[in-house]
C-alpha positions as a Python dict, from the first residue, in 0.01 Angstrom:
ca = {
    (1, 'M'): (0, 0, 0),
    (2, 'N'): (310, 205, -128),
    (3, 'Q'): (253, 347, -481),
    (4, 'P'): (582, 392, -687),
    (5, 'T'): (702, 757, -682),
    (6, 'A'): (646, 949, -975),
    (7, 'T'): (951, 954, -1205),
    (8, 'Q'): (1056, 1250, -1443),
    (9, 'I'): (895, 1113, -1751),
    (10, 'D'): (531, 1117, -1512),
    (11, 'V'): (574, 1408, -1378),
    (12, 'L'): (644, 1532, -1776),
    (13, 'K'): (319, 1346, -1879),
    (14, 'V'): (124, 1566, -1618),
    (15, 'L'): (264, 1888, -1748),
    (16, 'K'): (198, 1819, -2089),
    (17, 'L'): (-195, 1734, -1984),
    (18, 'L'): (-184, 2078, -1789),
    (19, 'G'): (-54, 2261, -2060),
    (20, 'E'): (-341, 2115, -2315),
    (21, 'A'): (-599, 2202, -2055),
    (22, 'Y'): (-442, 2575, -1980),
    (23, 'P'): (-290, 2646, -2344),
    (24, 'T'): (-260, 3009, -2281),
    (25, 'F'): (-19, 2927, -1978),
    (26, 'Q'): (397, 2900, -2061),
    (27, 'L'): (645, 2725, -1817),
    (28, 'S'): (977, 2808, -1873),
    (29, 'R'): (1267, 2553, -1896),
    (30, 'A'): (1339, 2649, -1551),
    (31, 'S'): (1014, 2621, -1407),
    (32, 'I'): (958, 2265, -1566),
    (33, 'E'): (1309, 2162, -1353),
    (34, 'V'): (1167, 2333, -1042),
    (35, 'Y'): (816, 2096, -1112),
    (36, 'V'): (995, 1796, -1188),
    (37, 'G'): (1243, 1850, -888),
    (38, 'L'): (951, 1891, -646),
    (39, 'L'): (700, 1653, -769),
    (40, 'T'): (894, 1310, -805),
    (41, 'D'): (836, 1201, -441),
    (42, 'L'): (466, 1203, -513),
    (43, 'P'): (255, 858, -614),
    (44, 'A'): (252, 884, -994),
    (45, 'A'): (-129, 770, -971),
    (46, 'L'): (-171, 1046, -703),
    (47, 'L'): (-2, 1318, -894),
    (48, 'E'): (-241, 1256, -1194),
    (49, 'Q'): (-551, 1261, -1002),
    (50, 'A'): (-423, 1596, -816),
    (51, 'A'): (-389, 1738, -1207),
    (52, 'L'): (-698, 1649, -1320),
    (53, 'E'): (-926, 1735, -1022),
    (54, 'H'): (-735, 2091, -1031),
    (55, 'I'): (-819, 2087, -1391),
    (56, 'S'): (-1161, 2021, -1318),
    (57, 'R'): (-1209, 2287, -1058),
    (58, 'S'): (-940, 2596, -1145),
    (59, 'A'): (-950, 2809, -1442),
    (60, 'F'): (-570, 2873, -1353),
    (61, 'F'): (-241, 2665, -1400),
    (62, 'P'): (-158, 2494, -1050),
    (63, 'T'): (110, 2584, -842),
    (64, 'I'): (359, 2275, -700),
    (65, 'A'): (191, 2350, -367),
    (66, 'E'): (-168, 2277, -554),
    (67, 'L'): (-77, 1972, -664),
}
């Protein structure tokens, strides 16, 4: 079963969630654009799940590859 891929809004919501979990980490506008550009090919639910799992396992903000 194909899941819908993440929209820009979905990726921004995940980045907001990550920002709340890692409040001392700051993403530049350019970095946000890169994350959005490279993560919209993932299913939205999978992206959110990956972010939540990362938060539970790491003290550091995730790279795109980690998501």
